[in-house]
PDB file of C-alpha atoms in Angstrom:
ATOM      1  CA  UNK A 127     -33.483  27.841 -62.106  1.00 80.00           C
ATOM      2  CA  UNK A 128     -29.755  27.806 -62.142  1.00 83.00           C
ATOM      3  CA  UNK A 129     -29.965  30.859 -60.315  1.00 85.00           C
ATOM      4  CA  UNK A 130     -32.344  29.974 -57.330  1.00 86.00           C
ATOM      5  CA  UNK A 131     -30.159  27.364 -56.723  1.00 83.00           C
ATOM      6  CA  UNK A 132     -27.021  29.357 -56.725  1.00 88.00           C
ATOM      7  CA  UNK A 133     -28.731  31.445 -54.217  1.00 86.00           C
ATOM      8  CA  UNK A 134     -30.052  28.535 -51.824  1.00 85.00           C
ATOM      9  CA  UNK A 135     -26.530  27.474 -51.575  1.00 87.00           C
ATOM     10  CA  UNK A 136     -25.287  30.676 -50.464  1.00 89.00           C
ATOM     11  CA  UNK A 137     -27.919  31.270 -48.351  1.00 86.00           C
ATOM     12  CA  UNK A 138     -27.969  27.939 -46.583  1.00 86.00           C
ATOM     13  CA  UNK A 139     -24.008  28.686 -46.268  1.00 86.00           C
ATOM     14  CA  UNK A 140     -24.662  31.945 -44.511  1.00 85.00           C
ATOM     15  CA  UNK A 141     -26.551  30.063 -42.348  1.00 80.00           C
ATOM     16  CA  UNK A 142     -23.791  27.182 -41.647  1.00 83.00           C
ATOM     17  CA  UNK A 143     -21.281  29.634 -40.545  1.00 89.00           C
ATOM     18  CA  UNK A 144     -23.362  31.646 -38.490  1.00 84.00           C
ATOM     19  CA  UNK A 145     -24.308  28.649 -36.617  1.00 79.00           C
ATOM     20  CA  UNK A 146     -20.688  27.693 -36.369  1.00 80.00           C
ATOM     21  CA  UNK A 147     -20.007  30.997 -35.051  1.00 79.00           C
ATOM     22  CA  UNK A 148     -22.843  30.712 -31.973  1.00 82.00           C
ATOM     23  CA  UNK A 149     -21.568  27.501 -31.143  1.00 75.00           C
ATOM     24  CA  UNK A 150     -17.977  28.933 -30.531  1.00 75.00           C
ATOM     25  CA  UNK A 151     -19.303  31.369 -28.875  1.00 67.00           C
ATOM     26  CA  UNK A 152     -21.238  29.283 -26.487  1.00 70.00           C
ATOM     27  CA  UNK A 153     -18.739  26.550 -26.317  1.00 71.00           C
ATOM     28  CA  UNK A 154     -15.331  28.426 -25.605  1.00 67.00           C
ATOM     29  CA  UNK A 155     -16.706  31.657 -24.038  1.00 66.00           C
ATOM     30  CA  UNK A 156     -20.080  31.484 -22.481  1.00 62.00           C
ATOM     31  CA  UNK A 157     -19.907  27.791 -21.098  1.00 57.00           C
ATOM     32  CA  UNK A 158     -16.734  28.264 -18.983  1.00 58.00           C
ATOM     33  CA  UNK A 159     -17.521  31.095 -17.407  1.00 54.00           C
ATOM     34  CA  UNK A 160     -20.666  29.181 -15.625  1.00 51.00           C
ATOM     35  CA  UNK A 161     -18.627  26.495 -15.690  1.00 48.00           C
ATOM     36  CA  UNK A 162     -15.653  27.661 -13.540  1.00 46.00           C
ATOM     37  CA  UNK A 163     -18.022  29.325 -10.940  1.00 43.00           C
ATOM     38  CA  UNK A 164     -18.239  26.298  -8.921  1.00 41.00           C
ATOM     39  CA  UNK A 165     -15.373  23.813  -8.562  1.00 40.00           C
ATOM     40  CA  UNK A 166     -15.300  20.516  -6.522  1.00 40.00           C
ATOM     41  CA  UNK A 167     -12.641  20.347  -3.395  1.00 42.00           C
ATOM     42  CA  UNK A 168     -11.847  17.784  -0.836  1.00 39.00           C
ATOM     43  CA  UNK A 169     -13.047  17.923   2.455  1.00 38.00           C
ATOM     44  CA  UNK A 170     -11.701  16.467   5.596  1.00 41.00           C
ATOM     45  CA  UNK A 171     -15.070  15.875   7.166  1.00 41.00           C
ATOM     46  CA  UNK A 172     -15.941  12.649   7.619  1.00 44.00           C
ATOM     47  CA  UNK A 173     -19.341  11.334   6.703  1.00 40.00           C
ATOM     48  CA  UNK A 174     -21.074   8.120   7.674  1.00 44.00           C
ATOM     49  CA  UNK A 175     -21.578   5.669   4.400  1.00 44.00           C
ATOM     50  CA  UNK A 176     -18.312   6.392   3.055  1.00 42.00           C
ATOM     51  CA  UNK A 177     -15.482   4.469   4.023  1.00 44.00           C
ATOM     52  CA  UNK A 178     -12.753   7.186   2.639  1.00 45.00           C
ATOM     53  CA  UNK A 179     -12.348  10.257   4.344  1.00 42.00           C
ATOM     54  CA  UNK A 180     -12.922  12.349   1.218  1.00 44.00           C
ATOM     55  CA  UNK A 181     -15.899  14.158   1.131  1.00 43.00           C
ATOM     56  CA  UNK A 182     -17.005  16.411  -1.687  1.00 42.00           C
ATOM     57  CA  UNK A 183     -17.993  19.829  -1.212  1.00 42.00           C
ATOM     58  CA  UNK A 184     -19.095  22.484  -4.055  1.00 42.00           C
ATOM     59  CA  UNK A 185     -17.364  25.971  -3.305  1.00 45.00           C
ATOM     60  CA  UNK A 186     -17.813  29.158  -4.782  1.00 47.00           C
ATOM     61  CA  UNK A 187     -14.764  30.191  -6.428  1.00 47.00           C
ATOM     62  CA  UNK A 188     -16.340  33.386  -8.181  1.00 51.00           C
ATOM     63  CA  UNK A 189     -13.645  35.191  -5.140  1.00 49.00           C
ATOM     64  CA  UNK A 190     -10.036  36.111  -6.844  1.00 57.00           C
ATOM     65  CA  UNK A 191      -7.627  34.068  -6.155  1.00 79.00           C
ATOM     66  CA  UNK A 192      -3.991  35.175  -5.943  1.00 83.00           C
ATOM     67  CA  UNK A 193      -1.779  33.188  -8.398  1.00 87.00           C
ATOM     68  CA  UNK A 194       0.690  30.668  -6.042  1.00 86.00           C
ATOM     69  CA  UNK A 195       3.938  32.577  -7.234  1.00 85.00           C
ATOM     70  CA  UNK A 196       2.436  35.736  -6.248  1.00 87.00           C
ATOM     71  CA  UNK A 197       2.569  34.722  -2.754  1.00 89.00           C
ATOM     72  CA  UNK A 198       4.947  35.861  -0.239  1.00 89.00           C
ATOM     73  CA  UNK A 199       7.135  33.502   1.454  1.00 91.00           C
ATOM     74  CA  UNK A 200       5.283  32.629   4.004  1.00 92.00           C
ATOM     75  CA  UNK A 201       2.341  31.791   2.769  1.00 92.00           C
ATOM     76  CA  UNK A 202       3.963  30.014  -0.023  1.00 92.00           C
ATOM     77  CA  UNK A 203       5.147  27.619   3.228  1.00 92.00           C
ATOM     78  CA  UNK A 204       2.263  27.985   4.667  1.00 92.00           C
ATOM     79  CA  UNK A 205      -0.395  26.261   1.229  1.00 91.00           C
ATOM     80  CA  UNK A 206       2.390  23.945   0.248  1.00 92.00           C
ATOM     81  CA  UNK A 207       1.683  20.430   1.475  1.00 93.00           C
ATOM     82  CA  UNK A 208       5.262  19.620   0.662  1.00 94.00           C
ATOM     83  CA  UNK A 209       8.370  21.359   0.028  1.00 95.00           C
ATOM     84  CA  UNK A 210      10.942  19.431  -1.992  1.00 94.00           C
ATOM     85  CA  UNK A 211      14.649  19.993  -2.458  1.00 94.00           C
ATOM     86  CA  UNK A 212      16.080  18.388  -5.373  1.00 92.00           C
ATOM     87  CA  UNK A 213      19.928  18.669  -6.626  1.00 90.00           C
ATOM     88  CA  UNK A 214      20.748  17.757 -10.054  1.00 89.00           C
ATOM     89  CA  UNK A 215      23.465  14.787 -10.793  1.00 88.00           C
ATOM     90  CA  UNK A 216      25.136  13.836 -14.160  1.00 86.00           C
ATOM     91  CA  UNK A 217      24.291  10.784 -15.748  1.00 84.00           C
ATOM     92  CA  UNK A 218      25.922   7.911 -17.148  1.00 87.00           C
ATOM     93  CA  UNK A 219      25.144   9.573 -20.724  1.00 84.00           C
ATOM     94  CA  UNK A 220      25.937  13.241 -19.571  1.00 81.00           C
ATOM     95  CA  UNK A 221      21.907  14.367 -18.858  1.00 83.00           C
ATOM     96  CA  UNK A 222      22.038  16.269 -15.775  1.00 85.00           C
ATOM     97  CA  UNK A 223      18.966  14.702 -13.555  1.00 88.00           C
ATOM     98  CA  UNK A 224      17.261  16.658 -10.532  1.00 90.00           C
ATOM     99  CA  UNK A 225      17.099  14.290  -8.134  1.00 92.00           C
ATOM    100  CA  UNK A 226      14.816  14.507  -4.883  1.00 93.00           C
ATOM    101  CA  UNK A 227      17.473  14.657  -2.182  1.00 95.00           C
ATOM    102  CA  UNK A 228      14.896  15.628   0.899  1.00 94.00           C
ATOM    103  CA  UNK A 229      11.603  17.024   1.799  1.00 95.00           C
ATOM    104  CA  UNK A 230      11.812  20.816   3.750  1.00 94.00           C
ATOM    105  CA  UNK A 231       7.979  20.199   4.503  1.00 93.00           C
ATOM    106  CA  UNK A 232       6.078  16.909   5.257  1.00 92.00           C
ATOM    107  CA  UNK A 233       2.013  17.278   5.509  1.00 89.00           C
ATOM    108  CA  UNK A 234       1.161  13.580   6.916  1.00 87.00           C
ATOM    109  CA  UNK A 235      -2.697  14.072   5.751  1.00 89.00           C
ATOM    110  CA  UNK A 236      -1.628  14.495   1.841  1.00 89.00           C
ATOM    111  CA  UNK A 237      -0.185  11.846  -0.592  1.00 92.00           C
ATOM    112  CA  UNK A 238       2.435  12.653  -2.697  1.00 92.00           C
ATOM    113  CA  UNK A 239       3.649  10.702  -5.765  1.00 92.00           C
ATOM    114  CA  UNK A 240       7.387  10.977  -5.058  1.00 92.00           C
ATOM    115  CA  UNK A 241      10.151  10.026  -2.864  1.00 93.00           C
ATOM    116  CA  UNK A 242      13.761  10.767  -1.726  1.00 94.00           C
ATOM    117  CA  UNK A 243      15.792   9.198  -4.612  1.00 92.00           C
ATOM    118  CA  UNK A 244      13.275  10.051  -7.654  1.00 91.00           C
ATOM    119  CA  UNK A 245      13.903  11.774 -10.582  1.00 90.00           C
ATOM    120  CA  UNK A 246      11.457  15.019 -11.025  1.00 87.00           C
ATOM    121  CA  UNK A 247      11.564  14.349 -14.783  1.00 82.00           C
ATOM    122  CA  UNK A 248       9.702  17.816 -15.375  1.00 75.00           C
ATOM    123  CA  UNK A 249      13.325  19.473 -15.383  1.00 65.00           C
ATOM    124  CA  UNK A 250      15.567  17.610 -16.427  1.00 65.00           C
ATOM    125  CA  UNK A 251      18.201  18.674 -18.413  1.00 62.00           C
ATOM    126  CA  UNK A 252      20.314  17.497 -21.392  1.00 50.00           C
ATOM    127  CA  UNK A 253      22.267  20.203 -21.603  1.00 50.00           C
ATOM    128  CA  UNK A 254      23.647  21.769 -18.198  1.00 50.00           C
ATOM    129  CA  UNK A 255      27.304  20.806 -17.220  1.00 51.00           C
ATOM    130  CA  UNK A 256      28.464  20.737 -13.426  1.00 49.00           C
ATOM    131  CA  UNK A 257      29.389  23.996 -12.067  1.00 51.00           C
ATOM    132  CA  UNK A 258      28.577  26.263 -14.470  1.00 51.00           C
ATOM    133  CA  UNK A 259      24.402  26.266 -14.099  1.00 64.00           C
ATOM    134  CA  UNK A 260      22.107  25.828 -10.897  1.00 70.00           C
ATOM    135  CA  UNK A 261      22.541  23.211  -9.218  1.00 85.00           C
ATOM    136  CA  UNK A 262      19.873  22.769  -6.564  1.00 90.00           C
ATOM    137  CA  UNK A 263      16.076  22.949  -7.285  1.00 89.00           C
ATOM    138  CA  UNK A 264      13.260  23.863  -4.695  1.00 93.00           C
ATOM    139  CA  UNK A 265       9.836  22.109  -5.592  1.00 93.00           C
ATOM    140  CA  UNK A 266       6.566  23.551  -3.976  1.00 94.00           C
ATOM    141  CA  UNK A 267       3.603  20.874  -4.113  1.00 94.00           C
ATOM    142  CA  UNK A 268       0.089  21.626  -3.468  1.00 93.00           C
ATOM    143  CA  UNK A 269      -3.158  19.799  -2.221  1.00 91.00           C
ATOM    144  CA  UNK A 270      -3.236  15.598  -1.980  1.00 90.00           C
ATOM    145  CA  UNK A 271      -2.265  13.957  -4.253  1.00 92.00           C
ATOM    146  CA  UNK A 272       0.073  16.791  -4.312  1.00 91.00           C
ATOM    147  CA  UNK A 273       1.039  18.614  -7.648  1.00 91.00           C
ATOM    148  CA  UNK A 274       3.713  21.375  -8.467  1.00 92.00           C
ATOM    149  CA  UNK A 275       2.580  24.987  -8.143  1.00 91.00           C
ATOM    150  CA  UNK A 276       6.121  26.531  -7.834  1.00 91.00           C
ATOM    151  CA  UNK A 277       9.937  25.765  -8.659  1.00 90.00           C
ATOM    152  CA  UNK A 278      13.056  27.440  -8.603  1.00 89.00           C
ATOM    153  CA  UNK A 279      16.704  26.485  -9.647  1.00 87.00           C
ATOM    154  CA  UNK A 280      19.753  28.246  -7.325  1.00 88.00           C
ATOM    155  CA  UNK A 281      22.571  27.288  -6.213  1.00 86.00           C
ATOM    156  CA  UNK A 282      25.203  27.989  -3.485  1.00 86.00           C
ATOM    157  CA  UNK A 283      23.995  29.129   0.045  1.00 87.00           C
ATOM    158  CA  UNK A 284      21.176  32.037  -0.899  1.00 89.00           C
ATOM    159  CA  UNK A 285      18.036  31.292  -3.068  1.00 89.00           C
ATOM    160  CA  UNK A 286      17.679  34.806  -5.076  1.00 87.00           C
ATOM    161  CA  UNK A 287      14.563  34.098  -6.362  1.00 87.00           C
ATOM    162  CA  UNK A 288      13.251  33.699  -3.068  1.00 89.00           C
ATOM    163  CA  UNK A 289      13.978  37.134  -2.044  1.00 87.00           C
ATOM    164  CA  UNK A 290      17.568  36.091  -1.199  1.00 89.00           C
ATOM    165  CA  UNK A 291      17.076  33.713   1.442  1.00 91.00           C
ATOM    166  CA  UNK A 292      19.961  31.323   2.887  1.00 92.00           C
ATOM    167  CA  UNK A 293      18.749  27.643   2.477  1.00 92.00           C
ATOM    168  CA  UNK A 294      19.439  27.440   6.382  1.00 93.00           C
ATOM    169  CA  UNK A 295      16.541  29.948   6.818  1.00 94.00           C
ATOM    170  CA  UNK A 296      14.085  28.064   4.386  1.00 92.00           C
ATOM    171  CA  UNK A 297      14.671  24.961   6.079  1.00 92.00           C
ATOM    172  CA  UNK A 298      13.845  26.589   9.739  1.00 92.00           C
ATOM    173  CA  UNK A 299      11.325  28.643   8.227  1.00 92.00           C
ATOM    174  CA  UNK A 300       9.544  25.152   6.999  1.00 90.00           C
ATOM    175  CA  UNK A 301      10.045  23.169  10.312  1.00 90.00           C
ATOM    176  CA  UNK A 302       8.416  25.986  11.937  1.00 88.00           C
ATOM    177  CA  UNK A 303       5.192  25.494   9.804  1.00 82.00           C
ATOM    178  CA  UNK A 304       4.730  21.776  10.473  1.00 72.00           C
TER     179      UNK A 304
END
């Protein structure tokens, strides 16, 4: 008796974790692969009935999309709604604070959460000192409301990460593409 019980435990066990195990499956690999083949965007269209201009439209993202740093330049400029050049300031208490000094790129038909004179807390740092780190940061925003995609720290003239560009030729380079 002791023994058919023994074995309904282990078999009802076997059973528990091979149940866990399809779940998992289905939860974390199957589902998101249906799930990600269709993703909701914002339109521009306007549609009668709804008082916003935002319209929603399924597309099929099952086409690759190249990763935002893996753009060139250009089209970098070209997706970004805005561009953002922040420098970073010391602190009362020593932090060293990027602070949004101007916008390279204005798109008047996205929102963006910040403004000249904010803090992009994302990078701040407690432990740079004047001179001897970056001291400049370019901030490329996406979509409306707009969100990061792309950052880089420089400083001086050229932006090496950037391919060497002078900040003179980013800033025409972005005038050019509004």
């Amino acid at each position: 008796m002791l023994k058919r019980f023994i074995d309904g435990i282990i078999f009802g066990g076997g059973f528990a974790i091979s149940f866990v195990f399809i779940w998992y499956l289905a939860s974390f690999l199957i589902y998101p692969m249906f799930a990600e083949s269709y993703s909701v965007q914002y339109s521009n269209v306007e549609t009668p009935g709804i008082s916003e201009n935002k319209n929603l439209t399924i597309v099929n993202s099952n086409e690759p999309e190249t990763p935002f740093h893996e753009l060139s330049l250009e089209q970098k400029i070209k997706t970004a709604s805005f561009i953002a050049l922040a420098e970073y300031e010391e602190s009362l208490n020593g932090e060293q604070l990027p602070i949004i000094k101007e916008f390279l790129k204005e798109n008047s038909n996205s929102e963006i959460y910040y403004k000249v004179g904010d803090e992009y807390k994302t990078y701040s740092n407690y432990s740079q000192t004047g001179n001897d780190t970056n001291s400049k940061l370019i901030i490329f925003f996406v979509g409306s409301p707009a969100t990061m995609r792309y950052s880089t720290t420089y400083s001086g003239d050229r932006i090496h990460s950037l391919g060497g560009i002078p900040e003179k030729l980013l800033r025409d380079k972005c005038k050019k593409s509004t």
